[in-house]
Coordinates of C-alpha atoms in Angstrom, one line a residue:
X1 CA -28.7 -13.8 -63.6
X2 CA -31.5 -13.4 -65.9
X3 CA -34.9 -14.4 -66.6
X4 CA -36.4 -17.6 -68.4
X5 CA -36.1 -17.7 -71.7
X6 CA -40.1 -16.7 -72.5
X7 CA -41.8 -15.3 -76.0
X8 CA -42.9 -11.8 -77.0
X9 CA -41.7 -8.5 -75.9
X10 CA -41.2 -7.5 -72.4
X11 CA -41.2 -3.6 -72.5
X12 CA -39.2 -2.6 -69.8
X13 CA -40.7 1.0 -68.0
X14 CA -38.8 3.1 -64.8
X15 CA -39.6 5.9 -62.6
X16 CA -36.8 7.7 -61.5
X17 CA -35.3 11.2 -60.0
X18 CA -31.8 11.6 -60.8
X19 CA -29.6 10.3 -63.3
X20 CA -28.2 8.4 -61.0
X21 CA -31.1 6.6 -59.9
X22 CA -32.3 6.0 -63.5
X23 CA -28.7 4.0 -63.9
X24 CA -28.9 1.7 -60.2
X25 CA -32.4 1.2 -61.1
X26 CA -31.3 0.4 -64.9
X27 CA -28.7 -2.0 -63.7
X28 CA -30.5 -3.7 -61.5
X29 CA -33.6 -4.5 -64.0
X30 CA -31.3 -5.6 -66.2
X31 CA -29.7 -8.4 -64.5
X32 CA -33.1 -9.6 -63.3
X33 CA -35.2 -9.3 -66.7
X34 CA -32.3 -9.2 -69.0
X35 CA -31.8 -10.9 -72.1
X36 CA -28.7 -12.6 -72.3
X37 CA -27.4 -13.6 -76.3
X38 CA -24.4 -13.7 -78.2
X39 CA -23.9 -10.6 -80.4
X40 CA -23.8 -11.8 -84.2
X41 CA -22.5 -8.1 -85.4
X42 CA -21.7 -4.8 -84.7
X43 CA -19.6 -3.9 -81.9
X44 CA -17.9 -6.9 -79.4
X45 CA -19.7 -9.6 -81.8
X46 CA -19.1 -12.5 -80.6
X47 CA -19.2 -11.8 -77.3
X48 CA -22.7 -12.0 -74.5
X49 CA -24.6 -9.3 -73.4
X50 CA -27.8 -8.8 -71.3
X51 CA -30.3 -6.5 -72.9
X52 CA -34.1 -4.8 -72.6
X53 CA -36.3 -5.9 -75.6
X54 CA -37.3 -2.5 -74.9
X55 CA -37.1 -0.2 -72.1
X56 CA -38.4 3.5 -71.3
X57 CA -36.7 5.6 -68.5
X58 CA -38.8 8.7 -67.1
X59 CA -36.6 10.7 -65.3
X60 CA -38.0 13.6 -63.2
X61 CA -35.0 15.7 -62.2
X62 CA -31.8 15.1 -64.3
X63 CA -30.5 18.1 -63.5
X64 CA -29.9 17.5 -59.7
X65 CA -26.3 16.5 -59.2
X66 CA -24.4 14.7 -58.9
X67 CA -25.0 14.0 -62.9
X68 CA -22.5 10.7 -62.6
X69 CA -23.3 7.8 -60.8
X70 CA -21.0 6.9 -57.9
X71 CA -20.8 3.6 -56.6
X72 CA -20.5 3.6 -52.2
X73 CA -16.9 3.4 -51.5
X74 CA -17.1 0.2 -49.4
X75 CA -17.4 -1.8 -53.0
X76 CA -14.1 -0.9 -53.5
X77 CA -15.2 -0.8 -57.6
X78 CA -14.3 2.0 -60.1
X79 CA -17.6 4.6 -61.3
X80 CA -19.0 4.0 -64.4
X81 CA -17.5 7.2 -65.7
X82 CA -14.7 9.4 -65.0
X83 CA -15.8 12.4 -63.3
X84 CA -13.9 14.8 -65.7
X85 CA -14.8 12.5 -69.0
X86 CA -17.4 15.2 -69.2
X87 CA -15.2 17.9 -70.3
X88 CA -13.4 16.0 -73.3
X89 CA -17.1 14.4 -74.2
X90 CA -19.3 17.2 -74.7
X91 CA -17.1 18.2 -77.4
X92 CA -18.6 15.5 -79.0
X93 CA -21.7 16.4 -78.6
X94 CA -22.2 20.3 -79.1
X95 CA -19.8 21.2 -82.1
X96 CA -19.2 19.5 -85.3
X97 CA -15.8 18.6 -85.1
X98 CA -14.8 14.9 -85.8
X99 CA -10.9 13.6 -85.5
X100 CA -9.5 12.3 -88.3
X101 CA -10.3 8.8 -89.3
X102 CA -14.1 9.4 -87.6
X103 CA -16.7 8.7 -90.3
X104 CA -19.1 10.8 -87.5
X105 CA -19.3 12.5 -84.3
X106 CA -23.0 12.9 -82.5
X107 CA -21.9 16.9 -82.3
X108 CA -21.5 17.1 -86.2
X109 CA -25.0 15.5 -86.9
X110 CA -26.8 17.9 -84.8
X111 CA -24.8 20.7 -85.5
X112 CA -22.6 20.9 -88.1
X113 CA -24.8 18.6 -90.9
X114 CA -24.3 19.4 -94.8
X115 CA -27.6 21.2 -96.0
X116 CA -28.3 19.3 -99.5
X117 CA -32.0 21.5 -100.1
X118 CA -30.5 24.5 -100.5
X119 CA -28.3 27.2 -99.7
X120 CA -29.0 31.0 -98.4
X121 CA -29.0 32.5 -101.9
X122 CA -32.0 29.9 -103.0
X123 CA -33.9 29.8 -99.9
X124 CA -36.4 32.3 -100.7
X125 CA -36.3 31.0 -104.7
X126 CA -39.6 30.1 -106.4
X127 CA -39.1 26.7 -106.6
X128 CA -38.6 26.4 -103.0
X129 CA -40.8 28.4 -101.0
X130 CA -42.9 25.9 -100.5
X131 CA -40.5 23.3 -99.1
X132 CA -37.5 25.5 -97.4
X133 CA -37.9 27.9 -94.2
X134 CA -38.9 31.1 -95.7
X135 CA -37.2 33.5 -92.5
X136 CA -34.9 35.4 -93.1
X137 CA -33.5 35.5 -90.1
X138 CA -32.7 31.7 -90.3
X139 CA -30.5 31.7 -93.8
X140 CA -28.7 35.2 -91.9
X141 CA -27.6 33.7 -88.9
X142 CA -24.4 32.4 -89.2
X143 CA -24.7 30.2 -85.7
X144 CA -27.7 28.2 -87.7
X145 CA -26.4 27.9 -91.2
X146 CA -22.8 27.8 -90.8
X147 CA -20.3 28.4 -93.6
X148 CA -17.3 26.9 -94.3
X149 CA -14.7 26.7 -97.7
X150 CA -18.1 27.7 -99.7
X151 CA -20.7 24.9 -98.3
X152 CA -23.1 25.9 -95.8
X153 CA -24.3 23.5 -93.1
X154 CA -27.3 23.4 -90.4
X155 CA -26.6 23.4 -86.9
X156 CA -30.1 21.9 -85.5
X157 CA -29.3 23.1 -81.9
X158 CA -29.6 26.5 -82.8
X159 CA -32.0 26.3 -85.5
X160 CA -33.9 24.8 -82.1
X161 CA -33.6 27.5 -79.9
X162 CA -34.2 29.9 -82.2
X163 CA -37.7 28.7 -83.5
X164 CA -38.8 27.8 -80.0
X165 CA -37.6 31.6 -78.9
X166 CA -40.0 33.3 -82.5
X167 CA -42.2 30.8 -83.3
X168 CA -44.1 29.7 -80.0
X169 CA -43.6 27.3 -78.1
X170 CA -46.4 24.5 -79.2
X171 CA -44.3 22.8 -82.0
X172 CA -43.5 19.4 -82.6
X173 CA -41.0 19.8 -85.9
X174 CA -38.0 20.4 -83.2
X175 CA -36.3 16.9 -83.6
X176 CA -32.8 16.8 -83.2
X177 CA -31.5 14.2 -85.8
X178 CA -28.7 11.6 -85.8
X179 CA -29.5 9.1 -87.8
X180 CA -30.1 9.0 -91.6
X181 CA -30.7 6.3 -94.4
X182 CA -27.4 5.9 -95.5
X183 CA -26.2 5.4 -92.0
X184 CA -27.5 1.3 -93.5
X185 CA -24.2 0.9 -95.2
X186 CA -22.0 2.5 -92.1
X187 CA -20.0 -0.8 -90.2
X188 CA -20.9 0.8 -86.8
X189 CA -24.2 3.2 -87.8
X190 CA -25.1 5.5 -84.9
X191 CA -26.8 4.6 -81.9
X192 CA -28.1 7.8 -80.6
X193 CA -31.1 8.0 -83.3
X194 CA -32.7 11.4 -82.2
X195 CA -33.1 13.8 -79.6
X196 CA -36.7 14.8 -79.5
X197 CA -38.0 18.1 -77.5
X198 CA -40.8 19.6 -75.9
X199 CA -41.4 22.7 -74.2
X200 CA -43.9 21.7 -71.7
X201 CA -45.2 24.2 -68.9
X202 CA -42.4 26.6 -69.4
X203 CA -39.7 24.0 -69.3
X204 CA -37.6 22.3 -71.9
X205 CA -37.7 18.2 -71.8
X206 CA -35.8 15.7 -74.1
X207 CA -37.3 12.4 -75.0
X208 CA -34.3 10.6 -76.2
X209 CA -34.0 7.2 -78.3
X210 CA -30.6 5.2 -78.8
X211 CA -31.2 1.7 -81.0
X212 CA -28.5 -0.1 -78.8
X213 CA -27.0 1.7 -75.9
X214 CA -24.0 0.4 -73.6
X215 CA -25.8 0.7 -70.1
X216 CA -22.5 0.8 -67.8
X217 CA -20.3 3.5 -69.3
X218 CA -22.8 5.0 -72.3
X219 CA -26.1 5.5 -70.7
X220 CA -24.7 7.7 -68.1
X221 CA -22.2 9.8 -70.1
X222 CA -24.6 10.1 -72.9
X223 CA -27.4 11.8 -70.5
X224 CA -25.4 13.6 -68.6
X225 CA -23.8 15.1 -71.1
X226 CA -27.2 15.4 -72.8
X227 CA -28.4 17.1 -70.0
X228 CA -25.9 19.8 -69.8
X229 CA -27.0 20.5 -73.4
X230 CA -30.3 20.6 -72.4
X231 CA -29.5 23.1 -69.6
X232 CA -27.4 25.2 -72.4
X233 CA -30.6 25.4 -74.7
X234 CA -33.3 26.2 -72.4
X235 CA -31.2 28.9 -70.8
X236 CA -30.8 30.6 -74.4
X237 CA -34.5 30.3 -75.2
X238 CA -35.3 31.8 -72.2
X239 CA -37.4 28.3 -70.4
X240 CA -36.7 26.3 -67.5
X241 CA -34.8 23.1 -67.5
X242 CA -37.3 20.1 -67.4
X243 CA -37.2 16.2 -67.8
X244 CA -35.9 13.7 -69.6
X245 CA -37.5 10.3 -71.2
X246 CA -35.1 8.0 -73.0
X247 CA -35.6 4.6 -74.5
X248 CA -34.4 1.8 -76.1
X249 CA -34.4 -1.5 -78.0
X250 CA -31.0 -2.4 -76.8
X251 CA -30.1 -0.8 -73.8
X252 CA -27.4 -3.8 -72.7
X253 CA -24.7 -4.7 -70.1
X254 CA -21.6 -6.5 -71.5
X255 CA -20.8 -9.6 -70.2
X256 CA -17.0 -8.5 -68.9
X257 CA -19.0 -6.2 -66.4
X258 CA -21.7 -8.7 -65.2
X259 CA -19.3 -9.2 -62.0
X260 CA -19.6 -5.7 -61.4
X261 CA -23.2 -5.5 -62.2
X262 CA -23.4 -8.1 -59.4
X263 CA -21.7 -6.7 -57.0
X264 CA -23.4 -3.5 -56.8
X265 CA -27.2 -5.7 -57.2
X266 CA -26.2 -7.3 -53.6
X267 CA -27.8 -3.5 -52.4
X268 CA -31.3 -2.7 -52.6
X269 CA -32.7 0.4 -54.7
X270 CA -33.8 2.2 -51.3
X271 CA -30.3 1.5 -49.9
X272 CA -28.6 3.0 -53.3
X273 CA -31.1 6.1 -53.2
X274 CA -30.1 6.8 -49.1
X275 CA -26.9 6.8 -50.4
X276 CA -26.5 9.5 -53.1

């Protein structure tokens, strides 16, 4: 199922055109170059997975549907996702709610994140008008620095499209940010780190990096949904959609879908791609 056990780093890299060609392509590398190891902690410890030491995945047009990977009906297996797990996921994503009981959603990182620098009465203060944004426009907008029961946060999705729509489009401070220090003490830190952008030739690209990432169910949700955001932002700033480059250190398959894994490896990449 997997390679011999060898030393170093094997950095994984893939070509693909469509999401769901990055996955078929993903699954398949997997089970041939694969790690597999028990899990010491974290999520399923315990348990065996396969995993990348480190893999990159360029892929060229994400936005060409379908965004979900759907396995040929003669396997007779379930899809990796839900076709409607879209809608109740991108929640998630693009607001800042959390449930109850939720120490953090990916949505309230990037857009709904306590600003702990300042607040729009101190922006343009002395003291910091040499470390805080000094527009106006930003500290005004109540879509960027949202306000809530007296505390003001920054949604970085707007504060995004709004830079890249009045400040040019050559900039490399747009990062959208998950992760943070403290996120050390968290039981189950993050494992969507950052959503980096560039505007590139009049199109918006992501370059994405997850520290362990669930390659069966996650990898496609996460980047399809990430791609509808990506469609949202570059619509508002005005840019066409573009590509998308994600990587990891832990992109994995869990051992209770190896089976499945297998199944679907008994077809050739070409065969898959004729396919969708």
């Amino acid at each position: 199922m997997t390679a011999a056990h060898r030393s170093g780093l094997n950095p994984v890299h893939i070509e693909a055109t469509t999401l769901p060609d990055a996955w078929f392509q993903a699954v398949y590398r997997c089970l041939e170059s694969g790690r597999d190891f028990i899990i010491d902690r974290g999520s399923y410890a315990g348990e065996k997975r396969l995993e990348f030491d480190y893999i990159t995945v360029h892929i060229k047009k994400p936005g060409e549907q379908p965004l979900l990977p759907q396995i040929p009906s003669q396997y007779n297996l379930p899809n990796p996702v839900a076709d409607d797990y879209l809608t109740d996921y991108l929640p998630y994503l693009m607001t800042g709610e959390a449930k109850p009981g939720e120490s953090y959603t990916y949505g309230q990182r990037i857009c709904k994140y306590p600003i702990h620098h300042g607040t729009p009465a101190t922006y343009n203060s002395r003291e910091m008008e040499h470390i805080l944004i000094q527009d106006p426009e930003v500290w005004e907008d109540r879509k960027i620095i949202v306000e809530e029961n007296g505390s003001y946060f920054i949604n970085q999705m707007e504060l995004c499209i709004w830079t890249y729509k009045n400040k040019g489009h050559r900039n490399n401070q747009m990062v959208l940010q998950v992760a943070h220090p403290a996120d050390m003490v968290l039981v189950d830190p993050p494992c969507l780190r950052l959503i980096d952008t560039r505007l590139q030739d009049g199109k918006l690209n992501f370059i994405i990096y997850f520290r362990s990432w669930d390659l069966w169910g996650g990898f496609p949700a996460n980047l399809a949904a990430m791609q509808m955001m990506k469609e949202y932002m570059a619509s508002e700033i005005g840019v066409e959609d573009g590509e998308i480059i994600a990587a990891s250190k832990g992109l994995h398959i869990y051992n209770y879908v190896w089976e499945l894994a297998e199944c679907i490896r008994g077809k050739t990449i070409e065969e898959f791609r004729k396919g969708m």
